[in-house]
Amino acid sequence: MTGESTITPRRILERSWERVRDAFRLRPFYGLVLFVNPDGTKWTPRRLFNYHLARREFARGRTRLRSYPLKLTVESTSVCNLRCPACFTGIGEAGRRRGAVPPEFFTALMDVLGPYLLEVEFTNWGEPLLNQHLEDMVEVAARSGTTTSFSTNFSFPFTPERAERLVRSGLTSLGVSIDGARQETYEQYRVGGDLALVLKNCELVQDAKRRLGSRTPRLIWGFHVFPHNREDVPLAEQMARERGMDFAATKGWGTGADWDPEMPFIVQLGTGRCGALWYQAVVHNDGGVAPCCLTFYREDDLGRLDLTPANLNGRTFREIWNGPHFESARRLFADGRAQGGGVRTACDGCPVTIEWHDWRRHQARGGTRETFRARRTQQDLINFFWNRRPRREETADEVRRGVRRSADG
């Protein structure tokens, strides 16, 4: 047997990585799960095995999983400095206690999940950089060999020293939400934001990268397109290029009617199961484990982890990941029948679930993916979760602090 044809363990890993890389290039979405470029991930045999196992279990619609999630989205903090109108945090809602995730809890969580993860994302409903321990947590994740990312509005005081901390942490990708090339357009959605300050902070990070000789983090100018700012897109792209930033323009979403039905959203609903239930762990700052990143209120959590590190272990996470609520949600996609096993979750009425059932009925009638037409869009998805507000009794502390509450939507 020649050296070229010899199959070595190294070559097996290389071939496996090539398949993984091609999968990410061709299919960046798994249901609602978006992965960044996985170049920051160190592929170990354990990660590769878990990746292929998760793909297999997803394809077969398994409800009880042997695999661990591929992506962790952690709410590094649930507070924000801006007042974006289509964000629960921005309009003053309180889905759970406000505050930052304890760094000790995050470290313990990474001890459990880190060996399997491809990416850790530190963004959900709050502004990550308001957590003063963020860089330490990014460093923990980077040391585990996973890609790290978060998005920021960057409209707050920042220093060269903290920019260096951020670069040294090993962060792979930094998204900056800048929905305009001029202050008057930018501030219409990013209410309370200062465009000049945002751009200055981007320069601080780029300067720190140059000083430290680092290629990371990759900076991405994230532009959500709306009717009021669509004319700014060419100028914004030019400004991003001048600052050494990648540029990503996507259709912005609000609540209510779709502002341009002819313009597609980045998330397309259709014939796939919801990948979040198989591939993504969404952990809030209070330890709540949510079904996906779109749920906001603690009442929609599918389980809760103890914030005390000594009480967090693999079995505890596995109990939630394979608990009755997660199993019930996955069972909705196990076959063509809408049955959740008796435990109702936010997934029961979700447009992704409904589209899946429509697809299975279409398939049962002899239809194909090419002939199937989804009737729901990302706008329906946003409206579903926006209107999903629990009825609560205000506590004395919430009344004193003026925490806003809403009845069922």
CSV table of N, CA, C and O in Angstrom, one decimal, residues 72-78 96-102 105-106 109 113 281-291 297-298 300-308 312 316-317 320-321 326:
chain,number,residue,atom,x,y,z
A,72,LEU,N,-23.5,27.3,22.3
A,72,LEU,CA,-24.0,27.8,23.5
A,72,LEU,C,-24.3,29.3,23.4
A,72,LEU,O,-23.3,30.1,23.0
A,73,THR,N,-25.5,29.8,23.6
A,73,THR,CA,-25.8,31.2,23.6
A,73,THR,C,-26.0,31.5,25.1
A,73,THR,O,-27.0,31.0,25.7
A,74,VAL,N,-25.2,32.4,25.7
A,74,VAL,CA,-25.3,32.7,27.1
A,74,VAL,C,-25.6,34.2,27.2
A,74,VAL,O,-25.0,35.0,26.5
A,75,GLU,N,-26.6,34.5,28.0
A,75,GLU,CA,-27.0,35.9,28.3
A,75,GLU,C,-26.0,36.5,29.3
A,75,GLU,O,-26.1,36.4,30.5
A,76,SER,N,-24.9,37.1,28.8
A,76,SER,CA,-23.9,37.6,29.7
A,76,SER,C,-24.4,38.7,30.6
A,76,SER,O,-24.0,38.9,31.7
A,77,THR,N,-25.4,39.5,30.1
A,77,THR,CA,-26.1,40.4,31.0
A,77,THR,C,-27.5,40.7,30.3
A,77,THR,O,-27.6,40.7,29.1
A,78,SER,N,-28.4,41.0,31.2
A,78,SER,CA,-29.8,41.2,30.7
A,78,SER,C,-30.2,42.7,30.7
A,78,SER,O,-31.4,43.0,30.5
A,96,ARG,N,-37.0,38.4,33.5
A,96,ARG,CA,-36.4,37.7,34.6
A,96,ARG,C,-35.6,38.7,35.4
A,96,ARG,O,-35.6,39.9,35.1
A,97,ARG,N,-34.9,38.3,36.5
A,97,ARG,CA,-34.2,39.2,37.2
A,97,ARG,C,-33.1,39.9,36.3
A,97,ARG,O,-32.5,39.2,35.5
A,98,ARG,N,-32.9,41.1,36.5
A,98,ARG,CA,-31.9,41.8,35.7
A,98,ARG,C,-30.5,41.7,36.4
A,98,ARG,O,-30.3,41.6,37.6
A,99,GLY,N,-29.5,41.5,35.5
A,99,GLY,CA,-28.1,41.4,36.0
A,99,GLY,C,-27.2,40.6,35.1
A,99,GLY,O,-27.6,40.2,34.0
A,100,ALA,N,-26.0,40.4,35.5
A,100,ALA,CA,-25.0,39.7,34.7
A,100,ALA,C,-24.9,38.2,35.2
A,100,ALA,O,-25.2,37.9,36.3
A,101,VAL,N,-24.5,37.4,34.2
A,101,VAL,CA,-24.3,36.0,34.6
A,101,VAL,C,-23.0,35.9,35.5
A,101,VAL,O,-22.0,36.5,35.2
A,102,PRO,N,-23.1,35.2,36.5
A,102,PRO,CA,-21.9,35.0,37.4
A,102,PRO,C,-20.7,34.3,36.6
A,102,PRO,O,-21.0,33.3,36.0
A,105,PHE,N,-20.3,30.7,37.5
A,105,PHE,CA,-21.3,29.8,36.9
A,105,PHE,C,-20.9,29.5,35.4
A,105,PHE,O,-21.0,28.3,35.0
A,106,PHE,N,-20.5,30.5,34.7
A,106,PHE,CA,-20.1,30.3,33.3
A,106,PHE,C,-18.9,29.3,33.2
A,106,PHE,O,-18.9,28.4,32.3
A,109,LEU,N,-20.2,25.9,33.7
A,109,LEU,CA,-21.0,25.4,32.6
A,109,LEU,C,-20.0,25.0,31.4
A,109,LEU,O,-20.3,24.0,30.7
A,113,LEU,N,-19.9,21.7,29.0
A,113,LEU,CA,-20.2,21.8,27.6
A,113,LEU,C,-19.0,22.1,26.7
A,113,LEU,O,-19.0,21.7,25.5
A,281,ALA,N,-27.9,25.4,23.0
A,281,ALA,CA,-28.3,25.6,24.4
A,281,ALA,C,-28.3,27.1,24.7
A,281,ALA,O,-27.3,27.8,24.4
A,282,VAL,N,-29.5,27.6,25.1
A,282,VAL,CA,-29.6,29.1,25.4
A,282,VAL,C,-29.8,29.2,26.9
A,282,VAL,O,-30.8,28.8,27.5
A,283,VAL,N,-28.8,29.8,27.5
A,283,VAL,CA,-28.8,29.9,29.0
A,283,VAL,C,-28.8,31.3,29.4
A,283,VAL,O,-27.9,32.1,29.0
A,284,HIS,N,-29.8,31.7,30.2
A,284,HIS,CA,-29.9,33.1,30.6
A,284,HIS,C,-29.1,33.4,31.9
A,284,HIS,O,-28.6,32.5,32.5
A,285,ASN,N,-29.0,34.6,32.2
A,285,ASN,CA,-28.2,35.1,33.3
A,285,ASN,C,-28.7,34.5,34.7
A,285,ASN,O,-27.9,34.5,35.6
A,286,ASP,N,-29.9,34.1,34.8
A,286,ASP,CA,-30.4,33.5,36.0
A,286,ASP,C,-30.4,32.0,36.0
A,286,ASP,O,-30.9,31.3,36.9
A,287,GLY,N,-29.7,31.4,35.0
A,287,GLY,CA,-29.7,29.9,34.9
A,287,GLY,C,-30.8,29.3,34.1
A,287,GLY,O,-30.7,28.1,33.9
A,288,GLY,N,-31.7,30.1,33.7
A,288,GLY,CA,-32.8,29.5,32.9
A,288,GLY,C,-32.3,29.0,31.6
A,288,GLY,O,-31.5,29.7,30.9
A,289,VAL,N,-32.8,27.8,31.2
A,289,VAL,CA,-32.5,27.2,29.9
A,289,VAL,C,-33.7,27.3,29.0
A,289,VAL,O,-34.7,26.7,29.2
A,290,ALA,N,-33.6,28.1,27.9
A,290,ALA,CA,-34.7,28.4,27.0
A,290,ALA,C,-34.7,27.5,25.8
A,290,ALA,O,-33.6,26.9,25.4
A,291,PRO,N,-35.8,27.4,25.1
A,291,PRO,CA,-35.9,26.5,23.9
A,291,PRO,C,-35.1,27.1,22.7
A,291,PRO,O,-34.6,26.4,21.9
A,297,TYR,N,-39.1,35.5,28.4
A,297,TYR,CA,-39.6,35.4,29.7
A,297,TYR,C,-39.3,34.1,30.4
A,297,TYR,O,-39.2,33.1,29.7
A,298,ARG,N,-39.0,34.2,31.7
A,298,ARG,CA,-38.6,32.9,32.4
A,298,ARG,C,-39.7,31.9,32.4
A,298,ARG,O,-39.4,30.7,32.5
A,300,ASP,N,-41.1,30.7,29.9
A,300,ASP,CA,-41.0,29.9,28.7
A,300,ASP,C,-39.7,29.0,28.8
A,300,ASP,O,-39.4,28.3,27.9
A,301,ASP,N,-38.9,29.1,29.9
A,301,ASP,CA,-37.8,28.3,30.0
A,301,ASP,C,-38.2,26.8,30.1
A,301,ASP,O,-39.3,26.5,30.6
A,302,LEU,N,-37.3,25.9,29.6
A,302,LEU,CA,-37.6,24.5,29.7
A,302,LEU,C,-36.8,23.8,30.9
A,302,LEU,O,-36.9,22.6,31.0
A,303,GLY,N,-36.1,24.6,31.6
A,303,GLY,CA,-35.4,24.1,32.8
A,303,GLY,C,-34.6,25.2,33.4
A,303,GLY,O,-34.5,26.3,32.9
A,304,ARG,N,-34.0,24.9,34.6
A,304,ARG,CA,-33.2,25.9,35.2
A,304,ARG,C,-32.0,25.3,35.9
A,304,ARG,O,-32.1,24.3,36.6
A,305,LEU,N,-30.8,25.9,35.6
A,305,LEU,CA,-29.6,25.4,36.2
A,305,LEU,C,-29.3,26.2,37.5
A,305,LEU,O,-29.6,27.4,37.6
A,306,ASP,N,-28.7,25.5,38.5
A,306,ASP,CA,-28.3,26.2,39.7
A,306,ASP,C,-27.1,27.1,39.5
A,306,ASP,O,-26.2,26.6,38.9
A,307,LEU,N,-27.2,28.3,39.9
A,307,LEU,CA,-26.1,29.3,39.7
A,307,LEU,C,-24.9,29.0,40.5
A,307,LEU,O,-23.8,29.5,40.3
A,308,THR,N,-25.1,28.1,41.5
A,308,THR,CA,-23.9,27.7,42.4
A,308,THR,C,-23.1,26.7,41.7
A,308,THR,O,-23.5,25.6,41.3
A,312,LEU,N,-23.5,22.6,39.8
A,312,LEU,CA,-23.7,22.4,38.3
A,312,LEU,C,-22.8,21.3,37.9
A,312,LEU,O,-21.6,21.3,38.0
A,316,THR,N,-26.8,17.3,35.7
A,316,THR,CA,-27.8,18.3,35.9
A,316,THR,C,-28.2,18.9,34.5
A,316,THR,O,-29.4,19.0,34.2
A,317,PHE,N,-27.2,19.2,33.7
A,317,PHE,CA,-27.5,19.8,32.4
A,317,PHE,C,-28.2,18.7,31.5
A,317,PHE,O,-29.2,19.0,30.8
A,320,ILE,N,-31.9,18.4,32.2
A,320,ILE,CA,-32.7,19.4,31.5
A,320,ILE,C,-32.7,19.2,30.0
A,320,ILE,O,-33.8,19.2,29.4
A,321,TRP,N,-31.6,18.9,29.4
A,321,TRP,CA,-31.5,18.7,27.9
A,321,TRP,C,-32.3,17.5,27.5
A,321,TRP,O,-32.9,17.5,26.4
A,326,PHE,N,-37.9,19.5,27.1
A,326,PHE,CA,-37.2,19.5,25.9
A,326,PHE,C,-37.7,18.3,25.0
A,326,PHE,O,-37.8,18.4,23.8
